[in-house]
Every structure is written in C-alpha cells, then in structure tokens.
mmCIF file of C-alpha atoms and ligand atoms in Angstrom:
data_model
loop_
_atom_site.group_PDB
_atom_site.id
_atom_site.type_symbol
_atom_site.label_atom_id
_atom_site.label_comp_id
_atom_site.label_asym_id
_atom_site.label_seq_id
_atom_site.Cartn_x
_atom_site.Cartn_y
_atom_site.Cartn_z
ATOM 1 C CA UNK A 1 123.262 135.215 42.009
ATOM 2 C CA UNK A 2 127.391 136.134 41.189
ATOM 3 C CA UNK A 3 127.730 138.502 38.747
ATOM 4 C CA UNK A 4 129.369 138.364 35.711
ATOM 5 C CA UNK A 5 131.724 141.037 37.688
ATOM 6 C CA UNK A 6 132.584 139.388 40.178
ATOM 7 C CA UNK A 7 134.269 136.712 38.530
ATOM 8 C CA UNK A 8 136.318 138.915 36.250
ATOM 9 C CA UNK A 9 139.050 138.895 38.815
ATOM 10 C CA UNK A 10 141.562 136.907 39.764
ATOM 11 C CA UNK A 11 140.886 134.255 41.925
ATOM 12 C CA UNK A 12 141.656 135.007 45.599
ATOM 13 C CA UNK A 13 144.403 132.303 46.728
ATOM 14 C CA UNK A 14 144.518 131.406 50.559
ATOM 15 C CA UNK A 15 147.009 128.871 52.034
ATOM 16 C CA UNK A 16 145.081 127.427 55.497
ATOM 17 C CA UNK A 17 147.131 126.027 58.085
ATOM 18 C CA UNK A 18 146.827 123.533 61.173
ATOM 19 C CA UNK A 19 143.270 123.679 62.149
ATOM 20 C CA UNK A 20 142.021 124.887 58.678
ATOM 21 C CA UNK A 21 142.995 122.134 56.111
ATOM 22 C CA UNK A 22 139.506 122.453 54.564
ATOM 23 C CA UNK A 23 137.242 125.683 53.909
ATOM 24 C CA UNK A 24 133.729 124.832 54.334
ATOM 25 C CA UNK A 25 132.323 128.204 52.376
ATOM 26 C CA UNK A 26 134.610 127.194 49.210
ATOM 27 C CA UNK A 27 131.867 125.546 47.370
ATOM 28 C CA UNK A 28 131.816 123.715 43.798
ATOM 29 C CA UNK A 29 135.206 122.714 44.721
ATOM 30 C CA UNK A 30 137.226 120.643 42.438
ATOM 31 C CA UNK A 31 140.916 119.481 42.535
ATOM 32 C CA UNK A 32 143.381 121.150 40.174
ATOM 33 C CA UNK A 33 146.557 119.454 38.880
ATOM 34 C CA UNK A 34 149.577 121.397 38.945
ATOM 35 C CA UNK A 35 152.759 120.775 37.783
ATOM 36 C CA UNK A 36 155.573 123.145 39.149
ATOM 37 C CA UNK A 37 159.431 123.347 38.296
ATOM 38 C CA UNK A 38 159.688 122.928 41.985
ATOM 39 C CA UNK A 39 158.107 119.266 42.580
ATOM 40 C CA UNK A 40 154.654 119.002 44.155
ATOM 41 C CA UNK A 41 152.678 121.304 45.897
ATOM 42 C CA UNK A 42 151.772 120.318 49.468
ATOM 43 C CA UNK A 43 148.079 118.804 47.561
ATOM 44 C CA UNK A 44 146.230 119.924 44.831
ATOM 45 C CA UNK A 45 144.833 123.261 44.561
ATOM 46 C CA UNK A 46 141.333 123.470 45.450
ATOM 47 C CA UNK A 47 139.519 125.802 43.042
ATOM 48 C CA UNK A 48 135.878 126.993 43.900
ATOM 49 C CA UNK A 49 133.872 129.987 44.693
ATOM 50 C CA UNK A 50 133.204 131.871 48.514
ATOM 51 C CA UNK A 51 129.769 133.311 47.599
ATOM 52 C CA UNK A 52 130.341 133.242 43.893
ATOM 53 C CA UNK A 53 134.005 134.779 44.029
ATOM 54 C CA UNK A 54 136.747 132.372 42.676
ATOM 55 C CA UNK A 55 138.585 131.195 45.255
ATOM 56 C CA UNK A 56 142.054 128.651 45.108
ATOM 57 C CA UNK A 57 142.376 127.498 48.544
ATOM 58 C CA UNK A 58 145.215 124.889 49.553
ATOM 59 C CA UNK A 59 146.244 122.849 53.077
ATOM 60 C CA UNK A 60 149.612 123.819 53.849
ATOM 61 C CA UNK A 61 150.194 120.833 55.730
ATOM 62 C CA UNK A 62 148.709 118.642 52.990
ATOM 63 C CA UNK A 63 145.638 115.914 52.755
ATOM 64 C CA UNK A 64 146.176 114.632 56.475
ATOM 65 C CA UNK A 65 148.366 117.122 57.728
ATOM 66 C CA UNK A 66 151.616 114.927 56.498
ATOM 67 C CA UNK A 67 154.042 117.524 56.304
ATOM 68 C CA UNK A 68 155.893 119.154 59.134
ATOM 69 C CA UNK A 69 156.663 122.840 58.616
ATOM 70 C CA UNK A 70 160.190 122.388 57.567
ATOM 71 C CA UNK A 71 159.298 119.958 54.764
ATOM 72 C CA UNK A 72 156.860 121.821 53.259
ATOM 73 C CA UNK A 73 157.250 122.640 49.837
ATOM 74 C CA UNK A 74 156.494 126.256 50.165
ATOM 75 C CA UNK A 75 158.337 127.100 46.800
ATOM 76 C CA UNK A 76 156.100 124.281 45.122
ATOM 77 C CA UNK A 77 153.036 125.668 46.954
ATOM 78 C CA UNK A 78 153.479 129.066 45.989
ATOM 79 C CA UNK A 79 154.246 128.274 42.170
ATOM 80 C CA UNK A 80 150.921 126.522 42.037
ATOM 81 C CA UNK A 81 149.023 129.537 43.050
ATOM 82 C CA UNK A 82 150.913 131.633 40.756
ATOM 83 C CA UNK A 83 150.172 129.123 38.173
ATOM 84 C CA UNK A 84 146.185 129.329 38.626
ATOM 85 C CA UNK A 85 146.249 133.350 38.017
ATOM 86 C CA UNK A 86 146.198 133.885 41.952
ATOM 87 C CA UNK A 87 147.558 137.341 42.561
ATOM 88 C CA UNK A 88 146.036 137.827 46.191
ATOM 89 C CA UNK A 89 146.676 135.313 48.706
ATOM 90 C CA UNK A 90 145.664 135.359 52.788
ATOM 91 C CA UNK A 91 147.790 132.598 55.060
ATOM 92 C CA UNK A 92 146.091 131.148 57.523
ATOM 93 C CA UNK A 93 148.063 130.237 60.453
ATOM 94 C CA UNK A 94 148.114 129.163 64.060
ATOM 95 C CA UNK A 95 150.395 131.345 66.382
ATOM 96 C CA UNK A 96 151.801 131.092 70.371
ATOM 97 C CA UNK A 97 150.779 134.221 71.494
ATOM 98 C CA UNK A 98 154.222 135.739 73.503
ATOM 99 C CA UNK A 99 152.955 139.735 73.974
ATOM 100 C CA UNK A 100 150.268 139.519 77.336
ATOM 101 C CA UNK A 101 147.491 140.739 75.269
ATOM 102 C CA UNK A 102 148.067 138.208 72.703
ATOM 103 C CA UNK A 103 145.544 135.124 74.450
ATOM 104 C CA UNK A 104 144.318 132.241 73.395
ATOM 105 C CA UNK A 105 141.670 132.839 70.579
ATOM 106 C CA UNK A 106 142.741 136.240 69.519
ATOM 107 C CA UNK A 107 143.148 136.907 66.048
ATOM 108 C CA UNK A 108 146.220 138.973 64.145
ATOM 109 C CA UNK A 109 146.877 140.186 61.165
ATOM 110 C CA UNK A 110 150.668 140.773 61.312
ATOM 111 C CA UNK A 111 152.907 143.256 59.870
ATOM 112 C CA UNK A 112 156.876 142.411 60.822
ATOM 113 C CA UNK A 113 158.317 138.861 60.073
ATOM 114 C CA UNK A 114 161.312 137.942 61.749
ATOM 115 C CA UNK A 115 163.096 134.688 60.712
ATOM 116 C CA UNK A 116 164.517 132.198 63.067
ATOM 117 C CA UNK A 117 164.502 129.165 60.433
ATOM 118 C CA UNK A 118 167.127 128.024 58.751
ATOM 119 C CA UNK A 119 167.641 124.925 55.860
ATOM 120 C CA UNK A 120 164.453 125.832 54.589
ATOM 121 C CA UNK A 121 164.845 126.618 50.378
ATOM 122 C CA UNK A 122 164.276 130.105 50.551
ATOM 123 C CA UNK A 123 164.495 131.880 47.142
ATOM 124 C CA UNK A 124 163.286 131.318 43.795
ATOM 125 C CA UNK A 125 166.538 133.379 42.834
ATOM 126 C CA UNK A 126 168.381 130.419 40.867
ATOM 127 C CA UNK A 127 171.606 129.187 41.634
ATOM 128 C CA UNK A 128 174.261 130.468 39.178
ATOM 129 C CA UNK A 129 171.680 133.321 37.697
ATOM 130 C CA UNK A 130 171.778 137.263 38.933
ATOM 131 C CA UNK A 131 170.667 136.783 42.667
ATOM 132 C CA UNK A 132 167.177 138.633 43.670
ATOM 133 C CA UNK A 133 167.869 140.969 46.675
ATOM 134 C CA UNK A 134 163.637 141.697 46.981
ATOM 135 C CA UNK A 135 162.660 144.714 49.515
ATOM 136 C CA UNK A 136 161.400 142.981 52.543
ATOM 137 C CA UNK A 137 161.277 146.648 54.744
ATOM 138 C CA UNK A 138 157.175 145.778 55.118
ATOM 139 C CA UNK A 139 157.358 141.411 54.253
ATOM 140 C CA UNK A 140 153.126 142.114 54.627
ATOM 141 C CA UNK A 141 151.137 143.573 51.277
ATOM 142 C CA UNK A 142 149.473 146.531 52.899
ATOM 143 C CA UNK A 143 146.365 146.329 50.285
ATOM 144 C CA UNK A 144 145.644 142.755 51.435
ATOM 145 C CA UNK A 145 146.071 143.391 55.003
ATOM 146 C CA UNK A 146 143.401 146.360 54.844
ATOM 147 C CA UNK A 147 141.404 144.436 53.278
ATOM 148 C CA UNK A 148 141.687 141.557 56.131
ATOM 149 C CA UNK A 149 140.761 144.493 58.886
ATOM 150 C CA UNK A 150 138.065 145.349 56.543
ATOM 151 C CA UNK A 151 136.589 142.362 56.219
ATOM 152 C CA UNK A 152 136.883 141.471 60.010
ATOM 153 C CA UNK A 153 135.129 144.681 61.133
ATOM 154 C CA UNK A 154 132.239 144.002 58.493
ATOM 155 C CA UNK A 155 131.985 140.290 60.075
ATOM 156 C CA UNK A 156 131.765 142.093 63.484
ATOM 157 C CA UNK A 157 135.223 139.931 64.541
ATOM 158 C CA UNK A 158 137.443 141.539 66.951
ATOM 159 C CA UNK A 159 140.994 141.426 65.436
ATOM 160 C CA UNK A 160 144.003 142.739 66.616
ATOM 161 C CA UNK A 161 146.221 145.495 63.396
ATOM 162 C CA UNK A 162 149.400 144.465 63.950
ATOM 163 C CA UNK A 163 152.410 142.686 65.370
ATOM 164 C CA UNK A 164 155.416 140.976 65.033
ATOM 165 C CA UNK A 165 155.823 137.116 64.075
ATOM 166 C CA UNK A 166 158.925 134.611 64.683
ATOM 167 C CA UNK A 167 159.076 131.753 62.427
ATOM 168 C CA UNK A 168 160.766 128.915 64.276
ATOM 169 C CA UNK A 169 162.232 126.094 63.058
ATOM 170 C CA UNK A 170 159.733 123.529 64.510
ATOM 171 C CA UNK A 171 158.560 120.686 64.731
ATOM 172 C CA UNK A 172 159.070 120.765 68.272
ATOM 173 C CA UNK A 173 157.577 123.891 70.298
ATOM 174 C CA UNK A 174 159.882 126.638 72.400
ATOM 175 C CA UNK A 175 161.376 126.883 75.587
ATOM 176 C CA UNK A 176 159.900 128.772 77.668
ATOM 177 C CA UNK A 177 163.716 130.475 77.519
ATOM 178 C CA UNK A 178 163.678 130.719 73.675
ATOM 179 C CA UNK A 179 159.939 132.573 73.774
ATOM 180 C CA UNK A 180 162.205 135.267 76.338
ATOM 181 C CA UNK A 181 164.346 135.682 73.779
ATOM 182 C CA UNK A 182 162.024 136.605 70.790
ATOM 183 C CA UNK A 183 160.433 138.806 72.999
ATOM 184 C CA UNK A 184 164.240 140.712 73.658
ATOM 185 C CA UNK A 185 164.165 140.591 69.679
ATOM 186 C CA UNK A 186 160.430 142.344 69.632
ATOM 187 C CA UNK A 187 158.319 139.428 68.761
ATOM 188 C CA UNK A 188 154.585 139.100 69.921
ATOM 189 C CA UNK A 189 153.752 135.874 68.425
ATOM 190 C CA UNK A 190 155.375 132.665 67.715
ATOM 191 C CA UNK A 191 154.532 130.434 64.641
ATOM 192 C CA UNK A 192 156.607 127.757 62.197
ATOM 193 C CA UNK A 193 155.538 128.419 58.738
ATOM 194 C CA UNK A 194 155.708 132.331 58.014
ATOM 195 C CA UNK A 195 158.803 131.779 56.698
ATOM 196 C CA UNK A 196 160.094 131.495 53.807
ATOM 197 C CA UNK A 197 156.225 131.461 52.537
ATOM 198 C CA UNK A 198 155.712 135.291 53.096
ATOM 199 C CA UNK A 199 159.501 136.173 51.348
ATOM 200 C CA UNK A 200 158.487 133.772 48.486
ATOM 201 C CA UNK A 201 155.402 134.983 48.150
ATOM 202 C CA UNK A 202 157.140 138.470 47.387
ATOM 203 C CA UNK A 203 159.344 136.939 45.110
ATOM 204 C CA UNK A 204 156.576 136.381 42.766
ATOM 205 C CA UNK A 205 154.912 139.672 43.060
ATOM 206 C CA UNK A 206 151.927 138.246 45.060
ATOM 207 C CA UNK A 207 150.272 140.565 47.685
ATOM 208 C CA UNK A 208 150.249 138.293 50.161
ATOM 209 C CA UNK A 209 148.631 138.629 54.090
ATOM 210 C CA UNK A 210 148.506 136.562 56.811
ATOM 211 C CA UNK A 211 145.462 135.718 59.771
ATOM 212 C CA UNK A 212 147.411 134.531 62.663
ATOM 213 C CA UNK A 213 145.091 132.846 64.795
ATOM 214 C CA UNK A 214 146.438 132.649 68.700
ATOM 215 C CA UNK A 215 146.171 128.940 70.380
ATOM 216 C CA UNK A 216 148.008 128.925 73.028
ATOM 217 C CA UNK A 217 149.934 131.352 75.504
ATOM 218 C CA UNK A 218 154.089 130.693 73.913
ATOM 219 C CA UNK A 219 155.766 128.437 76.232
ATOM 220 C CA UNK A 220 156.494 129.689 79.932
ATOM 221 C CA UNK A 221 153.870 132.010 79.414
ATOM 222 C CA UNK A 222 150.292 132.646 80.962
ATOM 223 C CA UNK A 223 148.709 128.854 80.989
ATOM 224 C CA UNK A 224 151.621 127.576 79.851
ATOM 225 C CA UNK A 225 153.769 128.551 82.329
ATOM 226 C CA UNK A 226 154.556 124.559 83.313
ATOM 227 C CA UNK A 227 153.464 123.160 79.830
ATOM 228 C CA UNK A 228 151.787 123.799 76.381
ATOM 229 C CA UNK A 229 147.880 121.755 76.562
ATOM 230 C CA UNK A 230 147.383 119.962 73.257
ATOM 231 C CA UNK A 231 143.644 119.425 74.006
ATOM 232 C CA UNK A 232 143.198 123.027 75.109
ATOM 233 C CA UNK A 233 145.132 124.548 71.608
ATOM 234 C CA UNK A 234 142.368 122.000 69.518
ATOM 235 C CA UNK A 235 139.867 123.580 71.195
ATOM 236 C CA UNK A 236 140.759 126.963 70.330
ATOM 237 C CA UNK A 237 141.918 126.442 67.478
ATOM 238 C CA UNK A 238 137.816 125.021 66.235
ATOM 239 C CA UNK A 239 136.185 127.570 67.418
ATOM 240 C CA UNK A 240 138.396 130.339 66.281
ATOM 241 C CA UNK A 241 138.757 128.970 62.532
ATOM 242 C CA UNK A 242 134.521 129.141 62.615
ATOM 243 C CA UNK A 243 135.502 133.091 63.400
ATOM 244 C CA UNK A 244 138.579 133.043 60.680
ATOM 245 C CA UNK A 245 135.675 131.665 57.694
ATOM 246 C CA UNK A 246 133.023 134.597 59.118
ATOM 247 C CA UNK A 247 136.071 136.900 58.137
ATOM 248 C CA UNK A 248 136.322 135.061 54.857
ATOM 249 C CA UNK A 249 132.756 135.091 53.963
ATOM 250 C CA UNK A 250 133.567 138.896 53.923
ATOM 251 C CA UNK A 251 136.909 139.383 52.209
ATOM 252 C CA UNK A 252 135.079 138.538 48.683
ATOM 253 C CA UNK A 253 133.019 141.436 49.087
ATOM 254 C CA UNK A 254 135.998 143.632 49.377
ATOM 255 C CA UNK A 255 137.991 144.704 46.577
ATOM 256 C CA UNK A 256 141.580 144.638 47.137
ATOM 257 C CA UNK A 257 144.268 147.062 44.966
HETATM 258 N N1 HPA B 1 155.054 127.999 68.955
HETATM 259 C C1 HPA B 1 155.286 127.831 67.633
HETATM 260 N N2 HPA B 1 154.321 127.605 66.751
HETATM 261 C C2 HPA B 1 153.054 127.562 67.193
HETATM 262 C C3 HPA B 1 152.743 127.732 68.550
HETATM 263 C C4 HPA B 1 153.801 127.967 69.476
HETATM 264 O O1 HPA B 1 153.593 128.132 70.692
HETATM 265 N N3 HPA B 1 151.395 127.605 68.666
HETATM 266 C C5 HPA B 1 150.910 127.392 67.404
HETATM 267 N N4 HPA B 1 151.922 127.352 66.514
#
C-alpha cells in the first residue's frame, strides 16, 4: 500500500517522446484540463500514480503523434506541468547516436545541450518586459539526473552518465555531412526536441532531466552509412522504452533534492 508519505510530494512530471506516447505503469490515470497563457498543451496532462507516487505524464508529440517537433507547443507544455505543482520533470526522448559507442539501444542521460534550432518560441521572458538572461552553464538539473543513474542502476539497466545533445531543426533527419559537423562542434547524439524544452524548463525553476534513448546510428554513420532504417529505429525504439519504464518503476523510490 502508498503511504500517506509518499504522496506528500509533488507529483513527478515526465514529458515522453516518439516511441513513449503512453506510460503503461501510470495507473488510475485521468485527463487533466489545463488552460495556459500560452494556448494548448500538446494533450492533456495525464495525472496518476507509478506505484502509488503521483505522477503527471504527457506525449510530447500529442494523442497520435500530430505534432512535428518544431510545432510543438513546448511553452504551453511546460506551463501545464508547472500548473499541476510538477517541480521534477524527466524527458523522454529518442536520439541518433553520432559518438561510436553511442549504438542503437543505448540509453543516456545527457548533460550539455547545444542548439541548432531556430524559429522555435524560446523564452517565457515577455516581449517589452526586463528580458531573463537564465544561467544555462549546466542546461541539465544535476539532482534529477542522479537520481535517473540511480534509478537505472537499481533497475539493473546499463546507462551511459553523460554526453552532449544537438537539437536539430527537424522534421527531416541529417546529412550524413551535417552529423560531421556536430561532431566538429562536440556532439554525441542527435535529437529534435531538447530544445527550447530543457531552456524553458529552467525558466520556470523546474529541475528538469532528460533519458535519451539511442535508435539509430546518426546519418552516415555505422548502419546508416547509406541510409537511416525506419523499421529497424521502431524496433529499437519498443524494446528500449520496456527498459526506459523498468528505470521509471524505480525513480519513485528515489527521492530527488
Ligand atoms: N536525428 C535527429 N533526431 C533523431 C534521430 C536522428 O538521427 N533519431 C531519433 N531522433
């Protein structure tokens, strides 16, 4: 049975991406309505409990993975979190893996961001109002991501401390060119929706973390030296989310600040 305890805290928030647009341990789920000064959140906020610990878990991508990752409301999504007392939120994503030891089905927990996006609404700094210069040195909430290593070593999950994500533009995947580039600029993994969710995230004081699940080799790179396999990255991408939930089951259990 949950204890009284844990459900004094504040809900743990976490965003899933492409293969993870519903949690299957987030039980007595229900939808929450939330209204943000933003417009809508990609769906409505699922509130439930992981093994008795509230949880607030929302699709990135939306019901039926509708949005691409430049129209995602990631200001709207945030907001909503905010709004239902989440403090501590994990992102689940789905990464190219560009450093050699980054293959197919390993799984990061990332701590540099560097942004390649651009016309995405970035700030919650309003237009006209004193402009909010946050510190960005370490974009990753060190308390959250201990807690992700944590949890992975008590689910027995073999995850990898550490490394540098580029957050394209998107929709469309790299050249294999592009991927040599962000390696020149010290990235190890490739992904669309990192940013601006991790600087907005900071914005609003969250302590925010990020899984980065690895589906494919980045373009030009290991198996996809001639071309980037759809059917293969689905394939991954299932049975590594099964891992990702293991590592979820065991997050609850850890407390975070
Ligand atoms: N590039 C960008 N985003 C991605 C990739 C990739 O190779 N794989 C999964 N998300």
């Amino acid at each position: 049975m949950p204890s009284k305890m844990k459900n004094s805290r504040t809900p743990l928030g976490i965003i899933g991406g492409s293969g993870l647009a519903r949690l299957d341990n987030l039980k007595a789920a229900r939808k929450v309505a939330v209204q943000t000064p933003y417009g809508r959140p990609s769906a409505a906020p699922l509130s439930g409990t992981i093994r008795g610990h509230k949880t607030v878990f929302l699709t990135r991508h939306g019901d039926g993975h509708v949005f691409a990752p430049h129209e995602i409301n990631y200001r709207a999504n945030l907001w909503a979190l905010r709004a239902v007392k989440v403090k501590d939120v994990i992102s689940i994503a789905t990464v190219g893996g560009i450093r050699a030891d980054l293959g197919p089905g390993t799984i990061v927990v990332p701590d540099q961001i560097i942004d390649y996006t651009w016309g995405r609404a970035s700030t919650f700094s309003p237009v006209g109002k004193r402009v909010m210069h946050i510190d960005f040195t370490h974009p990753y909430c060190e308390s959250m991501r201990r807690r992700l290593l944590a949890a992975a070593s008590a689910a027995g999950e073999g995850i990898v401390a550490g490394g540098t994500y580029a957050a394209t533009q998107g929709p469309r995947l790299e050249s294999a060119a592009e991927i040599d580039r962000l390696e020149r600029d010290g990235s190890d993994m490739v992904g669309m929706t990192g940013m601006p969710e991790t600087a907005l995230a900071r914005e609003l004081g969250l302590c925010y973390a990020a899984i980065a699940v690895v589906v494919n080799h980045a373009a030009g790179r290991g198996a996809s030296a001639r071309a980037i396999s759809h059917a293969d990255i689905e394939d991954v991408s299932r049975r590594a989310m099964a891992r990702v939930q293991r590592i979820l089951d065991k997050v609850v259990d850890i407390d975070g600040r």
